[in-house]
Coordinates of C-alpha atoms in Angstrom, one line a residue:
Chain A
M1 CA 0.0 0.0 0.0
F2 CA 2.6 2.5 1.1
G3 CA 4.8 1.6 -1.8
I4 CA 2.0 2.3 -4.3
G5 CA 1.3 5.6 -2.7
V6 CA 5.0 6.6 -3.1
Y7 CA 5.0 5.7 -6.8
I8 CA 1.8 7.6 -7.5
I9 CA 3.0 10.8 -5.8
I10 CA 6.5 10.6 -7.4
G11 CA 4.8 9.9 -10.8
L12 CA 2.7 13.1 -10.4
I13 CA 5.7 15.2 -9.4
T14 CA 7.7 13.9 -12.4
L15 CA 4.8 14.6 -14.7
I16 CA 4.5 18.2 -13.4
V17 CA 8.2 18.8 -13.9
L18 CA 8.4 17.1 -17.3
Y19 CA 5.2 18.4 -19.0
P20 CA 6.1 22.1 -19.4
L21 CA 9.5 21.1 -21.0
V22 CA 7.8 18.7 -23.4
Y23 CA 5.1 21.3 -24.2
V24 CA 7.6 24.0 -25.0
L25 CA 9.6 21.6 -27.2
S26 CA 6.4 20.5 -29.1
A27 CA 5.2 24.1 -29.4
S28 CA 8.5 25.1 -31.0
F29 CA 7.9 22.6 -33.8
S30 CA 4.3 23.4 -34.3
D31 CA 2.3 25.8 -36.3
P32 CA 2.1 28.9 -34.0
G33 CA -1.6 29.4 -34.9
A34 CA -2.5 26.0 -33.6
V35 CA -0.6 26.7 -30.4
L36 CA -2.5 29.9 -29.8
R37 CA -5.8 28.4 -30.6
G38 CA -5.1 25.8 -27.9
E39 CA -5.0 22.7 -30.1
L40 CA -1.6 21.6 -28.8
W41 CA -1.6 19.3 -25.8
L42 CA 1.4 17.0 -26.3
F43 CA 2.6 16.2 -29.8
P44 CA 3.5 18.9 -32.4
I45 CA 0.7 20.0 -34.7
D46 CA 1.6 20.5 -38.4
P47 CA 5.3 20.0 -37.6
T48 CA 7.5 22.7 -39.1
L49 CA 11.0 24.2 -38.7
D50 CA 9.8 27.7 -39.6
S51 CA 10.3 29.2 -36.2
Y52 CA 13.8 27.7 -36.0
S53 CA 14.9 29.1 -39.3
R54 CA 13.7 32.5 -38.2
V55 CA 15.6 32.3 -35.0
F56 CA 18.8 31.4 -36.8
Q57 CA 18.3 34.3 -39.2
N58 CA 18.3 36.6 -36.3
E59 CA 21.6 38.4 -36.0
D60 CA 21.2 39.1 -32.3
I61 CA 21.0 35.4 -31.6
W62 CA 24.4 34.8 -33.3
T63 CA 26.0 37.8 -31.6
G64 CA 24.7 36.5 -28.3
F65 CA 25.9 33.0 -28.8
R66 CA 29.4 34.2 -29.8
N67 CA 29.7 36.5 -26.8
T68 CA 28.3 34.0 -24.3
F69 CA 30.6 31.3 -25.6
L70 CA 33.6 33.7 -25.1
Y71 CA 32.5 34.8 -21.6
T72 CA 31.8 31.2 -20.6
T73 CA 35.2 29.8 -21.6
L74 CA 37.3 32.7 -20.4
G75 CA 35.2 33.1 -17.2
T76 CA 35.2 29.5 -16.3
A77 CA 39.0 29.3 -16.8
L78 CA 39.5 32.3 -14.6
N79 CA 37.0 31.0 -12.0
L80 CA 38.7 27.6 -11.8
G81 CA 42.3 28.9 -11.8
L82 CA 41.7 31.3 -8.9
S83 CA 39.6 28.8 -7.0
I84 CA 42.3 26.2 -7.1
M85 CA 45.0 28.8 -6.2
I86 CA 43.2 29.5 -2.9
A87 CA 41.7 26.1 -2.2
Y88 CA 45.1 24.3 -2.4
P89 CA 46.8 26.3 0.4
L90 CA 43.7 26.2 2.5
S91 CA 43.7 22.4 2.3
R92 CA 47.2 22.2 3.8
R93 CA 47.3 21.8 7.5
D94 CA 50.8 23.2 7.6
F95 CA 49.7 26.4 5.9
Y96 CA 50.0 29.1 8.6
G97 CA 47.0 31.4 8.7
R98 CA 44.5 29.2 7.0
S99 CA 41.7 29.7 9.6
L100 CA 42.1 33.4 9.4
L101 CA 42.0 33.2 5.6
T102 CA 38.9 31.1 5.7
I103 CA 37.1 33.7 7.8
F104 CA 38.3 36.4 5.4
L105 CA 36.6 34.5 2.6
V106 CA 33.5 33.2 4.4
F107 CA 32.6 36.7 5.7
T108 CA 32.0 37.9 2.2
M109 CA 29.3 35.2 1.8
F110 CA 27.2 37.0 4.4
F111 CA 28.0 40.6 4.1
S112 CA 28.7 42.6 1.0
G113 CA 29.1 46.2 0.0
G114 CA 26.0 45.8 -2.2
M115 CA 25.1 46.7 -5.8
V116 CA 25.8 50.4 -5.8
P117 CA 29.4 50.5 -4.3
T118 CA 30.3 47.5 -6.5
Y119 CA 29.0 49.3 -9.6
L120 CA 30.9 52.5 -8.7
L121 CA 34.1 50.4 -8.3
V122 CA 33.7 48.7 -11.6
R123 CA 33.0 52.1 -13.2
D124 CA 36.1 53.7 -11.6
L125 CA 38.3 50.8 -12.8
G126 CA 37.2 51.7 -16.3
M127 CA 35.7 48.3 -16.9
L128 CA 32.2 49.4 -18.0
N129 CA 31.5 48.1 -21.5
T130 CA 34.4 45.7 -21.5
I131 CA 34.3 41.9 -21.2
W132 CA 36.2 42.2 -17.9
A133 CA 33.1 43.6 -16.2
V134 CA 31.2 40.4 -17.0
I135 CA 33.8 37.9 -15.9
V136 CA 35.9 39.5 -13.1
P137 CA 33.6 40.9 -10.4
G138 CA 32.1 37.5 -9.6
A139 CA 35.3 35.5 -10.3
V140 CA 35.5 33.3 -7.1
S141 CA 32.6 31.6 -5.4
V142 CA 33.5 30.9 -1.8
Y143 CA 31.1 28.0 -1.7
N144 CA 33.0 26.3 -4.6
V145 CA 36.3 27.0 -3.0
I146 CA 35.2 25.1 0.1
I147 CA 34.1 22.1 -2.0
I148 CA 37.5 22.0 -3.7
R149 CA 39.4 22.4 -0.4
T150 CA 37.4 19.6 1.1
F151 CA 38.2 17.3 -1.8
F152 CA 41.9 18.1 -1.6
Q153 CA 41.9 17.4 2.1
N154 CA 40.6 13.9 1.6
I155 CA 43.7 13.0 -0.5
P156 CA 46.1 11.2 1.8
N157 CA 48.7 13.5 3.3
E158 CA 51.3 10.6 3.0
L159 CA 51.4 11.2 -0.7
R160 CA 52.6 14.8 -0.2
E161 CA 55.1 13.7 2.4
S162 CA 56.8 11.2 0.2
A163 CA 56.8 13.6 -2.8
D164 CA 58.3 16.1 -0.4
L165 CA 61.1 13.6 0.4
D166 CA 61.8 13.2 -3.3
G167 CA 62.4 17.0 -3.4
C168 CA 59.1 17.9 -5.0
S169 CA 58.1 21.5 -4.5
N170 CA 54.6 22.6 -3.4
I171 CA 53.7 23.8 -6.9
Q172 CA 55.1 20.7 -8.6
Y173 CA 53.1 18.6 -6.2
L174 CA 49.9 20.6 -7.1
L175 CA 50.4 20.4 -10.8
K176 CA 51.8 16.9 -11.2
I177 CA 50.1 14.9 -8.5
L178 CA 47.2 16.6 -6.8
L179 CA 45.4 18.0 -9.9
P180 CA 45.5 14.7 -11.9
L181 CA 44.0 13.0 -8.8
S182 CA 41.3 15.6 -8.6
K183 CA 39.6 15.1 -12.0
P184 CA 36.2 14.5 -10.5
V185 CA 36.1 17.7 -8.5
I186 CA 37.6 19.7 -11.4
A187 CA 34.9 18.3 -13.8
V188 CA 32.2 19.3 -11.3
M189 CA 33.6 22.8 -10.9
I190 CA 33.8 23.3 -14.7
L191 CA 30.2 22.3 -14.8
F192 CA 29.1 24.6 -11.9
Y193 CA 31.0 27.6 -13.0
G194 CA 30.3 27.0 -16.7
V195 CA 26.5 26.7 -16.2
S196 CA 26.4 29.9 -14.1
Q197 CA 28.5 31.8 -16.7
W198 CA 26.2 30.5 -19.5
N199 CA 23.1 31.6 -17.7
A200 CA 24.4 34.9 -16.2
F201 CA 22.7 38.1 -17.3
F202 CA 22.7 40.6 -14.5
D203 CA 26.3 41.8 -14.6
A204 CA 26.0 42.3 -18.3
L205 CA 22.7 44.2 -17.8
I206 CA 24.4 46.6 -15.3
Y207 CA 27.8 47.0 -16.9
L208 CA 27.2 46.7 -20.6
T209 CA 25.4 49.2 -22.9
N210 CA 27.1 48.2 -26.1
R211 CA 24.9 45.7 -27.9
D212 CA 27.8 44.1 -29.6
L213 CA 29.0 42.8 -26.3
F214 CA 25.6 41.5 -25.0
P215 CA 25.5 37.9 -24.0
L216 CA 22.8 35.6 -25.2
Q217 CA 20.7 36.0 -22.0
L218 CA 20.2 39.7 -22.6
F219 CA 18.9 39.2 -26.1
L220 CA 16.6 36.5 -24.7
R221 CA 15.3 38.9 -22.2
E222 CA 14.4 41.3 -24.9
M223 CA 12.7 38.7 -27.0
L224 CA 11.0 36.6 -24.3
I225 CA 10.1 39.1 -21.6
Q226 CA 10.2 42.7 -22.7
G227 CA 8.3 42.2 -25.9
Q228 CA 5.8 40.0 -24.0
L229 CA 3.5 42.7 -22.5
S230 CA 2.8 44.5 -25.7
D231 CA 2.3 41.3 -27.5
M232 CA -0.1 40.0 -24.9
V233 CA -2.3 43.0 -25.4
Q234 CA -2.2 42.6 -29.1
V235 CA -3.0 38.9 -29.1
S236 CA -5.7 38.9 -26.5
D237 CA -7.5 41.4 -28.8
S238 CA -7.9 38.3 -30.9
T239 CA -6.2 40.0 -33.8
L240 CA -4.1 37.0 -34.6
D241 CA -2.3 38.7 -37.4
A242 CA 0.6 37.0 -39.1
H243 CA 3.2 39.1 -37.3
A244 CA 2.0 38.2 -33.8
L245 CA 1.9 34.6 -34.8
T246 CA 5.5 34.6 -36.0
V247 CA 6.7 36.3 -32.9
E248 CA 4.9 33.8 -30.7
G249 CA 6.4 30.8 -32.6
I250 CA 9.8 32.3 -32.4
K251 CA 9.6 32.6 -28.6
Y252 CA 9.1 28.8 -28.1
A253 CA 12.0 28.1 -30.5
V254 CA 14.2 30.6 -28.7
V255 CA 13.7 28.9 -25.4
I256 CA 14.8 25.6 -26.9
V257 CA 17.8 27.1 -28.8
A258 CA 19.1 28.9 -25.7
S259 CA 18.9 25.7 -23.6
L260 CA 20.2 23.5 -26.4
P261 CA 23.9 23.3 -25.3
M262 CA 22.7 22.2 -21.8
L263 CA 20.2 19.8 -23.2
I264 CA 22.8 18.1 -25.3
L265 CA 25.4 17.9 -22.6
Y266 CA 23.0 17.0 -19.8
P267 CA 23.1 13.2 -20.1
F268 CA 26.9 13.2 -20.1
L269 CA 27.1 15.6 -17.2
Q270 CA 24.6 14.0 -14.9
R271 CA 27.0 11.7 -13.1
F272 CA 29.3 14.6 -12.4
F273 CA 26.9 17.0 -10.8
V274 CA 25.4 14.5 -8.4
K275 CA 28.9 13.6 -7.3
G276 CA 29.6 17.3 -7.0
V277 CA 26.8 18.1 -4.6
M278 CA 27.7 15.0 -2.6
I279 CA 31.4 16.1 -2.3
G280 CA 30.2 19.5 -1.2
S281 CA 27.6 18.3 1.3
I282 CA 29.0 15.4 3.2
K283 CA 31.8 17.3 4.7
G284 CA 30.8 20.9 4.4
Chain B
M1 CA 56.9 27.1 8.4
I2 CA 56.1 30.3 6.6
K3 CA 59.5 30.3 4.9
R4 CA 59.1 26.7 3.8
N5 CA 55.8 27.3 2.2
W6 CA 56.6 30.7 0.6
D7 CA 55.3 29.5 -2.7
L8 CA 51.9 28.8 -1.2
Y9 CA 51.7 32.4 -0.1
L10 CA 52.6 33.6 -3.5
L11 CA 49.8 31.4 -4.9
V12 CA 47.1 32.9 -2.6
L13 CA 48.3 36.5 -3.0
P14 CA 46.4 37.2 -6.3
V15 CA 43.2 35.8 -4.8
I16 CA 43.5 37.8 -1.6
L17 CA 44.0 40.9 -3.8
Y18 CA 40.9 40.0 -5.7
F19 CA 38.9 39.7 -2.6
L20 CA 40.2 43.0 -1.2
I21 CA 39.4 44.8 -4.3
F22 CA 36.1 43.3 -5.4
K23 CA 34.6 42.3 -2.1
Y24 CA 36.1 44.4 0.7
Y25 CA 36.6 47.7 -1.1
P26 CA 32.8 47.9 -1.9
M27 CA 32.3 47.4 1.9
Y28 CA 34.5 50.4 2.4
G29 CA 32.6 52.2 -0.3
V30 CA 29.4 51.7 1.6
Q31 CA 30.2 54.8 3.6
I32 CA 28.7 56.8 0.7
A33 CA 25.4 55.8 2.4
F34 CA 26.3 58.4 5.0
K35 CA 27.6 61.0 2.6
D36 CA 26.4 63.2 -0.1
F37 CA 28.3 61.4 -2.9
I38 CA 29.6 63.6 -5.6
A39 CA 31.5 61.7 -8.3
V40 CA 34.3 64.2 -8.9
E41 CA 35.0 64.4 -5.1
G42 CA 35.2 60.6 -4.9
I43 CA 34.2 58.4 -1.9
W44 CA 36.6 60.0 0.5
G45 CA 36.1 63.6 -0.5
S46 CA 32.3 63.8 -0.4
Q47 CA 30.6 65.5 2.5
W48 CA 29.3 63.5 5.5
I49 CA 25.6 64.0 6.1
G50 CA 24.9 61.3 8.7
F51 CA 21.6 59.3 8.5
D52 CA 19.7 61.6 6.1
H53 CA 19.4 59.0 3.4
F54 CA 18.1 56.4 5.8
V55 CA 15.5 58.8 7.2
R56 CA 14.4 59.7 3.7
F57 CA 14.0 56.0 2.9
F58 CA 12.1 55.2 6.1
E59 CA 9.8 58.1 5.5
S60 CA 9.3 57.4 1.8
F61 CA 6.1 56.3 0.3
Y62 CA 7.7 53.1 -0.8
F63 CA 9.2 51.9 2.5
E64 CA 6.2 50.0 3.8
R65 CA 5.4 48.4 0.5
L66 CA 9.0 47.4 -0.1
L67 CA 9.5 45.9 3.3
S68 CA 6.2 43.9 3.3
N69 CA 6.8 42.7 -0.2
T70 CA 10.3 41.6 0.5
I71 CA 9.6 39.8 3.8
G72 CA 6.3 38.4 2.5
L73 CA 7.9 37.0 -0.6
S74 CA 10.8 35.5 1.4
L75 CA 8.6 33.9 4.1
Y76 CA 6.1 32.5 1.5
N77 CA 9.1 31.1 -0.4
L78 CA 10.6 29.6 2.7
A79 CA 7.4 28.1 3.9
I80 CA 6.7 26.3 0.5
G81 CA 10.2 26.0 -1.0
F82 CA 12.0 24.7 2.0
P83 CA 10.0 21.6 3.0
I84 CA 9.2 20.3 -0.5
P85 CA 12.7 19.2 -1.4
I86 CA 12.9 17.3 1.9
I87 CA 9.7 15.5 1.2
L88 CA 10.9 14.8 -2.4
A89 CA 14.1 13.3 -1.1
L90 CA 12.3 11.1 1.4
L91 CA 10.0 9.9 -1.4
I92 CA 12.9 9.3 -3.9
N93 CA 14.7 7.4 -1.2
E94 CA 11.8 5.0 -0.9
I95 CA 11.8 4.1 -4.6
R96 CA 13.1 0.5 -4.9
I97 CA 13.2 0.2 -8.7
K98 CA 16.6 1.5 -9.7
K99 CA 15.6 2.6 -13.2
A100 CA 12.6 4.5 -12.0
K101 CA 14.7 6.2 -9.4
S102 CA 17.3 7.5 -11.9
F103 CA 14.6 8.6 -14.3
V104 CA 12.8 10.6 -11.6
Q105 CA 16.2 12.2 -10.7
T106 CA 17.1 13.0 -14.2
V107 CA 13.8 14.7 -14.8
T108 CA 13.6 16.7 -11.6
Y109 CA 17.2 18.0 -11.8
A110 CA 16.9 19.2 -15.3
P111 CA 15.1 22.5 -14.8
H112 CA 17.9 23.7 -12.5
F113 CA 20.0 24.1 -15.6
L114 CA 17.7 26.4 -17.4
S115 CA 18.6 30.1 -17.0
T116 CA 16.4 32.4 -15.0
V117 CA 15.6 34.4 -18.2
V118 CA 14.4 31.2 -19.9
V119 CA 12.3 30.1 -17.0
V120 CA 10.6 33.6 -16.7
G121 CA 10.2 33.5 -20.5
M122 CA 8.4 30.2 -20.2
L123 CA 6.2 31.6 -17.4
F124 CA 5.1 34.4 -19.7
L125 CA 4.4 32.0 -22.5
L126 CA 2.6 29.3 -20.5
L127 CA 0.7 31.6 -18.2
S128 CA -0.4 34.3 -20.7
P129 CA -4.1 34.7 -21.3
T130 CA -3.8 32.5 -24.4
G131 CA -1.3 30.1 -22.8
I132 CA -1.7 26.4 -22.0
V133 CA -2.6 27.0 -18.4
N134 CA -5.5 29.2 -19.2
Q135 CA -6.6 26.9 -22.0
F136 CA -6.6 24.0 -19.5
L137 CA -8.5 26.0 -16.9
S138 CA -11.1 27.0 -19.5
L139 CA -11.9 23.3 -19.9
F140 CA -13.4 23.6 -16.4
G141 CA -15.1 26.8 -17.2
I142 CA -12.6 29.0 -15.3
S143 CA -12.2 32.3 -17.0
E144 CA -8.9 33.8 -18.3
T145 CA -6.5 35.0 -15.7
S146 CA -3.5 37.2 -16.6
F147 CA -1.2 35.6 -14.0
M148 CA 1.8 37.7 -14.9
T149 CA 0.2 41.1 -14.7
Q150 CA -2.1 40.7 -11.7
P151 CA -0.4 41.7 -8.5
E152 CA -2.3 39.1 -6.4
W153 CA -0.8 36.3 -8.5
F154 CA 2.8 37.5 -8.4
K155 CA 4.0 35.8 -5.2
T156 CA 2.4 32.5 -5.9
T157 CA 3.7 32.4 -9.4
Y158 CA 7.2 33.3 -8.1
V159 CA 7.2 30.7 -5.4
F160 CA 5.7 27.7 -7.3
S161 CA 7.8 28.3 -10.4
G162 CA 10.8 28.3 -8.0
V163 CA 9.7 25.0 -6.6
W164 CA 9.3 23.6 -10.1
Q165 CA 12.8 24.6 -11.1
Q166 CA 14.7 23.8 -7.9
M167 CA 13.0 21.1 -5.9
G168 CA 15.0 18.2 -7.6
W169 CA 18.3 20.0 -7.3
S170 CA 17.8 21.0 -3.7
S171 CA 16.8 17.4 -2.8
I172 CA 20.3 16.1 -3.8
I173 CA 21.8 17.3 -0.6
Y174 CA 19.2 15.5 1.5
L175 CA 19.6 12.3 -0.6
A176 CA 23.3 12.4 0.2
A177 CA 22.5 12.8 3.9
L178 CA 20.0 9.9 3.7
A179 CA 22.6 7.7 2.0
G180 CA 24.8 8.3 5.0
I181 CA 22.4 6.8 7.6
D182 CA 23.6 3.6 9.1
P183 CA 21.5 0.7 7.6
Q184 CA 21.7 -1.1 11.0
L185 CA 19.3 1.5 12.4
H186 CA 16.7 0.4 9.8
E187 CA 17.4 -3.2 10.5
A188 CA 16.8 -2.7 14.2
A189 CA 13.6 -0.7 13.6
K190 CA 12.4 -3.4 11.3
I191 CA 12.9 -6.1 13.9
D192 CA 11.0 -4.0 16.3
G193 CA 8.1 -4.1 13.8
A194 CA 8.3 -0.5 12.6
S195 CA 6.4 0.2 9.3
R196 CA 8.1 2.1 6.5
L197 CA 6.3 5.3 7.4
R198 CA 7.4 4.9 11.0
R199 CA 11.0 4.3 9.9
I200 CA 10.9 7.5 7.8
W201 CA 9.7 9.4 10.8
H202 CA 11.9 7.9 13.4
V203 CA 15.1 7.0 11.5
N204 CA 15.3 9.0 8.3
L205 CA 14.1 12.4 9.5
P206 CA 16.3 12.5 12.6
G207 CA 19.2 11.2 10.4
I208 CA 19.1 14.3 8.2
R209 CA 18.2 16.8 10.9
S210 CA 21.5 18.6 11.1
T211 CA 21.5 19.0 7.3
I212 CA 18.0 20.5 7.4
I213 CA 19.0 22.9 10.2
I214 CA 22.2 24.1 8.4
L215 CA 20.3 24.7 5.2
L216 CA 17.5 26.5 7.1
I217 CA 20.0 28.8 8.7
L218 CA 21.7 29.6 5.4
Q219 CA 18.3 30.4 3.8
T220 CA 17.0 32.6 6.6
G221 CA 20.3 34.4 6.4
S222 CA 19.3 35.7 3.0
I223 CA 15.6 36.3 3.8
V224 CA 15.7 40.0 2.9
S225 CA 17.6 39.5 -0.3
V226 CA 15.2 37.3 -2.1
G227 CA 16.1 35.8 -5.5
F228 CA 16.6 39.3 -7.0
E229 CA 17.2 38.3 -10.6
K230 CA 14.0 36.4 -11.0
V231 CA 11.9 39.1 -9.2
F232 CA 13.5 41.7 -11.5
L233 CA 12.7 39.7 -14.6
M234 CA 9.1 39.0 -13.6
Q235 CA 8.4 42.5 -12.6
N236 CA 6.3 44.9 -14.8
Q237 CA 4.3 48.1 -14.3
L238 CA 1.2 46.1 -13.8
N239 CA 2.3 43.9 -11.0
M240 CA 4.6 46.4 -9.3
E241 CA 2.4 46.7 -6.3
A242 CA 3.3 43.2 -5.3
S243 CA 6.6 42.7 -7.0
D244 CA 8.6 45.7 -5.9
V245 CA 11.2 44.5 -3.4
I246 CA 14.1 46.3 -1.8
A247 CA 16.7 44.9 -4.3
T248 CA 14.7 46.0 -7.4
H249 CA 14.2 49.4 -5.8
I250 CA 17.9 49.7 -5.3
Y251 CA 18.5 48.9 -8.9
R252 CA 16.0 51.4 -10.1
T253 CA 17.1 54.3 -7.9
G254 CA 20.8 53.5 -7.8
I255 CA 22.0 52.1 -11.1
A256 CA 19.2 53.3 -13.4
G257 CA 18.5 56.5 -11.5
A258 CA 22.1 57.3 -10.5
Q259 CA 21.1 58.3 -6.9
Y260 CA 24.1 56.5 -5.6
S261 CA 24.2 57.5 -1.9
Y262 CA 20.5 57.0 -1.4
S263 CA 20.4 53.5 -2.8
A264 CA 23.6 52.6 -1.1
A265 CA 21.9 53.4 2.2
I266 CA 19.0 51.1 1.2
G267 CA 21.4 48.4 0.3
L268 CA 23.2 48.8 3.7
F269 CA 19.8 48.6 5.5
E270 CA 19.2 45.3 3.6
S271 CA 22.6 43.8 4.4
V272 CA 22.3 44.7 8.1
I273 CA 18.9 43.1 8.5
N274 CA 20.1 40.0 6.8
F275 CA 23.1 39.8 9.0
I276 CA 21.1 40.3 12.2
L277 CA 18.6 37.6 11.1
L278 CA 21.4 35.2 10.4
V279 CA 22.9 35.7 13.9
I280 CA 19.6 35.3 15.6
V281 CA 18.6 32.1 13.7
N282 CA 22.1 30.6 14.2
Y283 CA 22.0 31.4 17.9
T284 CA 18.5 29.8 18.2
A285 CA 19.6 26.7 16.3
K286 CA 22.7 26.4 18.5
K287 CA 20.7 26.6 21.7
T288 CA 17.9 24.2 20.7
S289 CA 19.8 21.6 18.6
Q290 CA 23.5 22.1 19.0
T291 CA 23.8 22.7 15.3
S292 CA 25.2 25.9 14.0
L293 CA 27.2 27.5 11.3
W294 CA 29.9 28.7 13.7

């Protein structure tokens, strides 16, 4: 009895999470008119790639993809490099001052100068409208540093001691022994930092005004959200003119296109991120 | 010891500099909240004016609305969004078929990877007067509701879309804690004749108690700074009455309106309240359950 109850509830939850995703996917392949008339429930109606071809004709989408790709690769490299540089010394018991340094980092998780002083700083550094404004201000996540440190700490200290006897310096040990042993946590960090860079929009919104530098998410915001209100008024007037229909179809396709890289990578990444959260949680 | 590890100090130096510049310098810059900030004079050169900006904020027309929206949204979000991942983890933990378990996990984790912009975009599409939700409701004769523009729907839409996106992801940490429970406890309870429901109540829940408390403390610590990005994206002139929170107000007056000192004061007010709440909750948790952040 209890077992059946569990499966029914879990089944319902899964359905609720899955349905909107499937619906958007189907809608992106359907005739926009049919979607607006409410004929679509599950499978695409009059399957067409119209909306997709319009999305890929849009120059903003290409600019956005190019910039986001650049910000994601550069940003993730910087995130990872800096995080390892601080996590490694913090993992060493013989690193004098590590508890003080930990407090120095953790304090920033709970207290910050806030949006305006940070904006003024970035402005005074002359980083407005440069790619640095997007990747530098949030370069290190303290939470991720703690995860990496914890992972490093679980690698037996004897390994370092014997390397030490063979005349291996700290940096050599980090590069040649510790990092190759830390592939799981590095993969997880690339995933965490990469996803947040890919999805980030707020720094770009505040610091960038030059459209040529806009990441994908800012263009998405224009297409999906800002245009929405005026469209809604238009559409609910039941004036389903051709333009409104096209716009509506494009929106569904845009959602899919923007999430495509994640959707493709997702099955390969899954085993990593579960592991990542586990590493982070068991010994916080 | 310091001499022997000199290279480690060299390694952390750039990161310390980064934190000093990008995290601590803005804290120093917060003093403009007590000053009449003039750009050419700089932070140091501007005139001190004491608590004027704070007084102006407390007496402003927006103060009450901002405070009640911010706290209301956070508490609503906490009350719904916090327990659901725990329940989900307990349920997933009870699934005995391995394939079903991994399917459920794959599906429920997925929305976490969608960007906030995409999720809010989906909300606008699915909840619009012509969207699927209204079409579904119309089958039952319920008339069209414009969820995204009516203030009374704002908080519910915000909270439940958050549950949809994050419940699977948030449940991972509890699943990890559940996996760490000693199986002997379950064996012993079984021998004593405990049903599965009783074992969840008496073995599983106490087993993840400290994880629950730590996460609760962390969440209440940020109760005043609700998920700003999503609120900002969901906000429009029509739902402003319910959607205007402290953080969006800071953005509007500070970054968009260039009233730097005034909005820095509001930001400081927000940080201080957050910090006080964190200390109180942490203290309470320590007293009542011996679990705390520090």
